[in-house]
Short mmCIF file of C-alpha atoms in Angstrom, two decimals:
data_model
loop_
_atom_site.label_atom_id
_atom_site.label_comp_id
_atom_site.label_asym_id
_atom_site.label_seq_id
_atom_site.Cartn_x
_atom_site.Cartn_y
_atom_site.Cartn_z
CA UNK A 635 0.00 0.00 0.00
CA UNK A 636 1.47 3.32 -1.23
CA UNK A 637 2.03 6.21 1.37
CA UNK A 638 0.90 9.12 1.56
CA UNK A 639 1.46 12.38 3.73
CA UNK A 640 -0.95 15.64 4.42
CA UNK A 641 1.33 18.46 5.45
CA UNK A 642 -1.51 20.81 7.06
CA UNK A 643 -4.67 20.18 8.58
CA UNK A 644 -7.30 22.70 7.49
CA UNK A 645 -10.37 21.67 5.05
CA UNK A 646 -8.18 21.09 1.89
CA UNK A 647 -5.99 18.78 4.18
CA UNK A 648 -8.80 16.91 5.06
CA UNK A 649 -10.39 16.37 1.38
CA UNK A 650 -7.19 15.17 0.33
CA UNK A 651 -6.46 12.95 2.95
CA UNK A 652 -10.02 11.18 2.45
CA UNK A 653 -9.33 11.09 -1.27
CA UNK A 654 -6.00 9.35 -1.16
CA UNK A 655 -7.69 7.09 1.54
CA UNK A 656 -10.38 6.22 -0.98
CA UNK A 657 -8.01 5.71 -3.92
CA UNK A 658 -6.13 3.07 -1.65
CA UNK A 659 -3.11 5.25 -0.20
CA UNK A 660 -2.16 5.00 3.22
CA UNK A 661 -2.48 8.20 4.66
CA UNK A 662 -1.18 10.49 7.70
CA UNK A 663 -2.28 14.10 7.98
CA UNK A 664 -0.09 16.25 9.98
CA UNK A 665 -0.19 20.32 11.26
CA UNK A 666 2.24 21.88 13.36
CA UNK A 667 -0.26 23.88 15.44
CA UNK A 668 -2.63 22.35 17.96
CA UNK A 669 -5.90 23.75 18.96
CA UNK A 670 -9.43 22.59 19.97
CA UNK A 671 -10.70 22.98 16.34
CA UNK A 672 -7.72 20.54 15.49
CA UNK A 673 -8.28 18.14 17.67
CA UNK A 674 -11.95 17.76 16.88
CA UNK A 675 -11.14 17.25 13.43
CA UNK A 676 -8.26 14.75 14.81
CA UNK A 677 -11.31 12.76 16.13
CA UNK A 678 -13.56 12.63 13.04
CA UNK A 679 -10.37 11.49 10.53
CA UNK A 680 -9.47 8.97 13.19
CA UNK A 681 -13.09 7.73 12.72
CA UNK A 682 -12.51 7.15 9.51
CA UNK A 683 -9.19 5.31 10.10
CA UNK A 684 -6.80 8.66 9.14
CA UNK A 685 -4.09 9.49 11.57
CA UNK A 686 -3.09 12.91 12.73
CA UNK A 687 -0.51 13.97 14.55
CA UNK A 688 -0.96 17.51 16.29
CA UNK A 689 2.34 19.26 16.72
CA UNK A 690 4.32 17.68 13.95
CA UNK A 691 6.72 18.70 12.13
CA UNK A 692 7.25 17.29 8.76
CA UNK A 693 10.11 15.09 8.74
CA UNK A 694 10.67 12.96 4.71
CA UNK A 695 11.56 9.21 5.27
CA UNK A 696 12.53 6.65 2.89
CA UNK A 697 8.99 5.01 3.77
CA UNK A 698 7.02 8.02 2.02
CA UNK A 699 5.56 8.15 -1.67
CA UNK A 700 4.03 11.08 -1.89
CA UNK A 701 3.33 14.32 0.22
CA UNK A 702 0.54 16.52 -0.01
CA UNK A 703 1.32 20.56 1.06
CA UNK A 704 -1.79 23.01 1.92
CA UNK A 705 -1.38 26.09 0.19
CA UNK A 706 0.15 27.95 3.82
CA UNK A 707 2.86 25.96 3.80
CA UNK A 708 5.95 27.40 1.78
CA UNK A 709 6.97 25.46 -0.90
CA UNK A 710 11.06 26.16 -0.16
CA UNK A 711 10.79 24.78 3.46
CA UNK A 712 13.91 22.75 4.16
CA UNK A 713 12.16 19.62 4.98
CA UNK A 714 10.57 19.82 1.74
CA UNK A 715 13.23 20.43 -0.62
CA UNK A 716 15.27 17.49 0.91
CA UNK A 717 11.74 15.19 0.20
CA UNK A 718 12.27 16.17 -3.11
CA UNK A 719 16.10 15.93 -3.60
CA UNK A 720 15.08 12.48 -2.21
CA UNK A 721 12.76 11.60 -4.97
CA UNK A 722 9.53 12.09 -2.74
CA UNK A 723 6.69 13.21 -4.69
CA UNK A 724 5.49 16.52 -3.48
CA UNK A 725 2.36 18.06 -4.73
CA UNK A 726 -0.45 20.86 -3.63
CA UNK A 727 -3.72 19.93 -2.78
CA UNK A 728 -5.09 21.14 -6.31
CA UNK A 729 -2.50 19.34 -8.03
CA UNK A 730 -3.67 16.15 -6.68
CA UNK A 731 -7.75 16.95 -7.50
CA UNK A 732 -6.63 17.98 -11.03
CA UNK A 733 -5.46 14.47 -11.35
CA UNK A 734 -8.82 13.42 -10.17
CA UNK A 735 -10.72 15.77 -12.28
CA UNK A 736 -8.93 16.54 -15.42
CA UNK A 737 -11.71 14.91 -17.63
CA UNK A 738 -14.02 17.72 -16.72
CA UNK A 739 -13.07 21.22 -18.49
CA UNK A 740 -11.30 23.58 -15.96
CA UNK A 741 -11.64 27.18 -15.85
CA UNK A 742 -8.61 28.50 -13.52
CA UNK A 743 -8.82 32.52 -12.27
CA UNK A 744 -5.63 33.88 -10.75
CA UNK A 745 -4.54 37.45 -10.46
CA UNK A 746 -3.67 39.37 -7.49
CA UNK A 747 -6.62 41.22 -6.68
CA UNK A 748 -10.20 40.06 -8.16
CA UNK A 749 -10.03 36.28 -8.37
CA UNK A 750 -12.81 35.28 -6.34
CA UNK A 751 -15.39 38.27 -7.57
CA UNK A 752 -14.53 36.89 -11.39
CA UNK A 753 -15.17 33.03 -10.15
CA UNK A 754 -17.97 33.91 -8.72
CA UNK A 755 -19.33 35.51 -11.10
CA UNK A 756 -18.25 32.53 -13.85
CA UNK A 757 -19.53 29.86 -11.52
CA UNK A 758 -23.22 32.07 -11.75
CA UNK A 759 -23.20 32.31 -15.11
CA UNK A 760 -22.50 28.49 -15.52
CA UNK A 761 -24.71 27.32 -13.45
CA UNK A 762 -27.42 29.32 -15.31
CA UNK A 763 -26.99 27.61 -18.61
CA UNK A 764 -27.53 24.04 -16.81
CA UNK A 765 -23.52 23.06 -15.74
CA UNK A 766 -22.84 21.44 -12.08
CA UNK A 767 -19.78 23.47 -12.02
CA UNK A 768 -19.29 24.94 -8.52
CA UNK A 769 -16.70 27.46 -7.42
CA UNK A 770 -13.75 25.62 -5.96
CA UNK A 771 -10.26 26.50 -4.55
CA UNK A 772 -10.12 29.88 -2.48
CA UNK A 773 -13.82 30.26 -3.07
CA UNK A 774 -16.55 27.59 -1.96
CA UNK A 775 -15.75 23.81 -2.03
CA UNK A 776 -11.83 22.73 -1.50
CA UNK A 777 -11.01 21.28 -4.86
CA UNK A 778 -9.82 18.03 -3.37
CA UNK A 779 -14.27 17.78 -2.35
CA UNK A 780 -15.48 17.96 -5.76
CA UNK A 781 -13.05 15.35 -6.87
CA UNK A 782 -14.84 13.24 -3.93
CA UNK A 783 -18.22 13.84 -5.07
CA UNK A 784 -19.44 11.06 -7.41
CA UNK A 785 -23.14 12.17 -8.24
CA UNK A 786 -24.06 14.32 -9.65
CA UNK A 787 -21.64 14.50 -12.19
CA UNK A 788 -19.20 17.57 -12.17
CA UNK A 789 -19.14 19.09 -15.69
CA UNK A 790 -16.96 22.03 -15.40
CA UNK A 791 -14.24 23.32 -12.42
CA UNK A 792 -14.31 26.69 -11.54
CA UNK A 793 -11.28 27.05 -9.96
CA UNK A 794 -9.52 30.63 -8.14
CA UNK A 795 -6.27 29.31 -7.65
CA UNK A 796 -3.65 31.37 -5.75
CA UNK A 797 -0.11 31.73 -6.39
CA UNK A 798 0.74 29.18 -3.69
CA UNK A 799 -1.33 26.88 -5.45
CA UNK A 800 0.13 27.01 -8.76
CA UNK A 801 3.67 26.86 -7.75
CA UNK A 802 2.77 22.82 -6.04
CA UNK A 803 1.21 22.09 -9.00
CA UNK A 804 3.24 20.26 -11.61
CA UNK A 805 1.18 19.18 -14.77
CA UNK A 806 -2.52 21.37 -14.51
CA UNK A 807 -3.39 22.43 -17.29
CA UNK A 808 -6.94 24.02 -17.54
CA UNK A 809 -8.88 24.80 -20.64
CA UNK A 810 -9.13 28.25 -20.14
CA UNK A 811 -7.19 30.78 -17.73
CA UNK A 812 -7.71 34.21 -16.31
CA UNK A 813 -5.84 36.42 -15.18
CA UNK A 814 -7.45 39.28 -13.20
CA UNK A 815 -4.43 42.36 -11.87
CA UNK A 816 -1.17 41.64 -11.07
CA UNK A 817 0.20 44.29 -8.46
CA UNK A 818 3.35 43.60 -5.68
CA UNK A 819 1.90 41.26 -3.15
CA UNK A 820 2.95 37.74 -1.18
CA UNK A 821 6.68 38.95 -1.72
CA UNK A 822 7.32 37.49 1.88
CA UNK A 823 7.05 33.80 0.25
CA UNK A 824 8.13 34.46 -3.10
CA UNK A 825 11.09 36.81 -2.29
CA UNK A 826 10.61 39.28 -5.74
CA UNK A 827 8.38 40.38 -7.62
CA UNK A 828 9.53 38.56 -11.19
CA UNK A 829 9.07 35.13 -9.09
CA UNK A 830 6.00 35.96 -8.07
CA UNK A 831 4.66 36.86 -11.77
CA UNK A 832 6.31 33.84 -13.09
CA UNK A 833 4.50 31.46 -10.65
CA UNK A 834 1.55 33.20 -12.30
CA UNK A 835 2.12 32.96 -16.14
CA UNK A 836 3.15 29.11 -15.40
CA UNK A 837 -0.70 28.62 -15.23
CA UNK A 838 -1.80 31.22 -17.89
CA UNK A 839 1.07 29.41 -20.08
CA UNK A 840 -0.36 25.45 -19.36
CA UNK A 841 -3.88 26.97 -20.01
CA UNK A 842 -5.25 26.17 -23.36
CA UNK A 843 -6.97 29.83 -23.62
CA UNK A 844 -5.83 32.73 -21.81
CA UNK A 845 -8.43 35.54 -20.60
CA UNK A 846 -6.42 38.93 -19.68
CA UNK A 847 -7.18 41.86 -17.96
CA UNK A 848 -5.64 44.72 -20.81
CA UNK A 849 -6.46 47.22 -18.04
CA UNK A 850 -3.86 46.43 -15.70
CA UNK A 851 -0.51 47.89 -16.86
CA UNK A 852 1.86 45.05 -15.62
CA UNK A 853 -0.43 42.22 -17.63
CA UNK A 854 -0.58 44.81 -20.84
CA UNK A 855 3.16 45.38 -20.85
CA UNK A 856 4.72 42.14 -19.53
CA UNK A 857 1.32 39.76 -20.95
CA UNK A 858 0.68 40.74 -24.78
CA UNK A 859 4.28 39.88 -26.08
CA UNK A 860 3.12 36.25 -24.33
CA UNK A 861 0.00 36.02 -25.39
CA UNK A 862 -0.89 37.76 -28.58
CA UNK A 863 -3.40 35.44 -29.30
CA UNK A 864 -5.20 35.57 -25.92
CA UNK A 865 -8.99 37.00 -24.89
CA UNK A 866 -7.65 40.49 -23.98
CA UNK A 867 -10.63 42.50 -21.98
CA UNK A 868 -11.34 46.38 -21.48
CA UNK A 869 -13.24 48.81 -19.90
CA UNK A 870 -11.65 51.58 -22.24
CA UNK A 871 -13.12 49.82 -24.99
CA UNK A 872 -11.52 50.64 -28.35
CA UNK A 873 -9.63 53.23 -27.01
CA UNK A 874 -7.52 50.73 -25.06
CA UNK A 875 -4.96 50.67 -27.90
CA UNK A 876 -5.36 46.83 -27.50
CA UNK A 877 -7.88 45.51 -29.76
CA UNK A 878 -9.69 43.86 -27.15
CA UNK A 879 -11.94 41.16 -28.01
CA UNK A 880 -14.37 42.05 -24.92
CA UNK A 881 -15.10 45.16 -24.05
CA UNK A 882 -17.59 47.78 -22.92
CA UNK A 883 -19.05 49.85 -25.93
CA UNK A 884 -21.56 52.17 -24.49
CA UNK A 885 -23.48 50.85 -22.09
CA UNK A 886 -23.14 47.32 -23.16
CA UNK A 887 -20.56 44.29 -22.38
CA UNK A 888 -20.03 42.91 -26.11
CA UNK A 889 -18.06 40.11 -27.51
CA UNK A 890 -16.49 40.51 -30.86
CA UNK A 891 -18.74 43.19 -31.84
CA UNK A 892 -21.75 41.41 -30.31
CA UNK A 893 -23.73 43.24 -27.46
CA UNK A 894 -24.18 40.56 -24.70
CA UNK A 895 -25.25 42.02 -21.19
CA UNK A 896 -26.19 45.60 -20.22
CA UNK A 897 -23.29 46.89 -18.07
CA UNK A 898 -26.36 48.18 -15.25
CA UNK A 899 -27.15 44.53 -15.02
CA UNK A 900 -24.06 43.73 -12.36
CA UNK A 901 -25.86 45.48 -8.89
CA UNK A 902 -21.42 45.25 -7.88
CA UNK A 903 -20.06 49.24 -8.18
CA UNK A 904 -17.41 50.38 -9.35
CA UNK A 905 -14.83 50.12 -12.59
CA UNK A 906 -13.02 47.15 -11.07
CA UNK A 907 -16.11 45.08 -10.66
CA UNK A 908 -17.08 46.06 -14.52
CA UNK A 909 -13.44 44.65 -14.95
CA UNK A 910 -14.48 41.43 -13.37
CA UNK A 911 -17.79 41.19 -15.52
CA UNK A 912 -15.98 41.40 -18.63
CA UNK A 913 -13.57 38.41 -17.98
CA UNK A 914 -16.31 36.23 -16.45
CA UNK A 915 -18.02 36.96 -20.05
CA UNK A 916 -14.79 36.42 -21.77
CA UNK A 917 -15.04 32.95 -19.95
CA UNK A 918 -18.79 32.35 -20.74
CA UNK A 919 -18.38 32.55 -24.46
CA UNK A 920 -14.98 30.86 -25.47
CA UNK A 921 -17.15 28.19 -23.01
CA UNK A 922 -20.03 28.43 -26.00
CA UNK A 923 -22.25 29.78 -23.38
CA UNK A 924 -25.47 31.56 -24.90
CA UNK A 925 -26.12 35.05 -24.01
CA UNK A 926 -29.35 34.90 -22.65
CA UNK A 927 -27.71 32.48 -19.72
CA UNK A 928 -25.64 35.54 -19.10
CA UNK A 929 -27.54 37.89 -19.03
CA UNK A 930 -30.21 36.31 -16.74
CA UNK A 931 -26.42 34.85 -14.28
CA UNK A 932 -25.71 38.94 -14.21
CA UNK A 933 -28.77 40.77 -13.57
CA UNK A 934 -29.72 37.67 -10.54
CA UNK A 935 -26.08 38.18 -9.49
CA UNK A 936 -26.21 39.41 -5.68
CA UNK A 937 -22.87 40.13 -5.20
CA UNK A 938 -19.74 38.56 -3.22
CA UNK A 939 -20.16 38.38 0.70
CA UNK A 940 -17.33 41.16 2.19
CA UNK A 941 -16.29 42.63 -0.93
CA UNK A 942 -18.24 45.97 -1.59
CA UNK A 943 -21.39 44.27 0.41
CA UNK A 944 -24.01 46.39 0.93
CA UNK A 945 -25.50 46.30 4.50
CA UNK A 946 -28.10 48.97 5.14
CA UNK A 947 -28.16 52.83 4.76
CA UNK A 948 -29.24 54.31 8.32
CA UNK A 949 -30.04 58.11 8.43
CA UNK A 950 -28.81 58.82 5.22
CA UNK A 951 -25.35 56.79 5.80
CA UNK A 952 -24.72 53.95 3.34
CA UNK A 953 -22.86 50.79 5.55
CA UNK A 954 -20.65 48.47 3.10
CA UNK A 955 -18.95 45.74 3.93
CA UNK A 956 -15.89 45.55 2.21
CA UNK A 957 -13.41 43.36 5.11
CA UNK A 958 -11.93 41.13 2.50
CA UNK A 959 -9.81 43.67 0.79
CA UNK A 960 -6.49 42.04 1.95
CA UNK A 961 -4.01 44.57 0.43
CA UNK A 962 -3.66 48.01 -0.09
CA UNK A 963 -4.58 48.07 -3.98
CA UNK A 964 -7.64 46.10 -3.01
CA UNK A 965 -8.52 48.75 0.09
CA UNK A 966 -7.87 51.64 -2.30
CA UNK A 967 -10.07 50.29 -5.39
#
């Protein structure tokens, strides 16, 4: 029996711990921290025959196949480099549920700022025109769940896959890719600024079609020599000096020269979010997706829970919710 190690607790942890346990694999979760959360999830793996150890540090060993990092855990830790430099497999958690999943279509949103707006907004629009294709990765299930799930079928992944997650992932390779901004950010983990876009275009590069945000100034300078042949999206419309393939003309999203959704149908403010629309419908329609479906995902689209959220207006005061700006670009948009 093959073995099998979950650096990292957490819920992506645990879906790939019970998927290597189906598949066979002899498995061991471990986390460094130890907490009462932890040890309650301790006791529901060990009812299901998992071990985990609370207050480990990963240590390789000559008995150990493959290992299985959360997306926290840095990818250049010691004890990892030496399991590979001792031919250990080492893999992310999305790595292993593309390997699960790769006969469904992906659809894989990165970018610094806006991923899980634009894969929310995707998943809507999918599910409207009949697809069981939830949100997975950062947003909703932990990819690792779907690949668990046996009915109903799953017919498309949406994926919003961080940095960390690309860089442990070794062959995914989804049908289409977006990229939303790129601006300075994680530089802690991956030390400069090139590495950090690099670990980026490695997904837009293994993606079959590449969706691009031509408003963001690092993607249009450092992305079109790249991509020339990728969906490039603007809010400047023609005037963007890019030929983009969708953009806003008027008061109208349109594809190609194609009006598809009123711009007033997103209830999401600001130019940013209108960004965010036009990649999702970028996504829709290299998908074959009808716009009627999107039209109807848009204008029934309520919006993403912290970002820009709308709680009340009380005496005159409008209250929004917008805690999940993580950055200072995101605060400042």
């Amino acid at each position: 029996m093959p073995n099998a190690q979950i650096i990292g607790l957490g819920r992506s942890g645990i879906a790939a711990a019970r998927l290597l346990q189906r598949e066979g694999w002899q498995v061991t979760v471990g986390d460094r921290n130890d907490s009462e959360n932890l040890r309650s999830q301790q006791q529901q793996l060990a009812d299901d025959g998992i071990s985990v150890r609370l207050g480990d540090r990963f240590e390789p060993s000559e008995t150990l196949d493959l290992a299985i990092v959360s997306p926290g855990v840095p990818w250049d830790l010691p004890n990892l480099v030496r399991a590979r430099e001792m031919g250990i497999e080492v893999i992310g958690e999305m790595e292993l549920a593309w390997r699960h999943l790769q006969s469904s279509p992906w659809v894989a949103i990165t970018g610094t700022n806006g991923k899980t707006t634009t894969t929310a907004l995707i998943a809507a629009i999918f599910k409207m025109a009949g697809f069981n294709a939830p949100p997975c990765g950062n947003i909703g299930y932990a990819a690792c769940e779907l690949a668990l799930q046996t009915e109903p079928k799953i017919d498309r992944v949406i994926a919003e896959i961080s940095s960390y997650q690309i860089e442990s992932s070794t062959t995914l390779a989804p049908q289409i890719g977006v990229w939303t901004t790129f601006t300075p950010d994680h530089l802690a983990r991956h030390h400069t600024l090139e590495n950090y876009f690099n670990i980026k275009a490695k997904l837009l590069a293994a993606s079959r079609a590449q969706i691009i945000n031509g408003d963001d100034p690092y993607l249009r300078a450092l992305g079109r020599p790249r991509w020339p042949e990728a969906c490039w999206t603007s809010i400047e419309g023609k005037q963007s000096g890019l030929e983009p393939q969708v953009y806003l003309e008027g008061d109208w999203v349109v594809d190609r020269g194609e009006k598809i959704v009123p711009v007033g149908a997103l209830q999401m403010p600001g130019k940013h979010n209108q960004q965010n629309l036009l990649m999702a419908v970028a996504a829709a329609r290299l998908a074959g997706i009808e716009k009627e479906a999107i039209d109807r995902a848009i204008s029934q689209f309520p919006g993403v829970p912290h970002r820009l959220e709308r709680i009340c207006t009380w005496r005159g005061v409008r209250f929004i919710n917008d805690s999940k700006a993580t950055n200072y670009d995101a605060a400042q948009v």
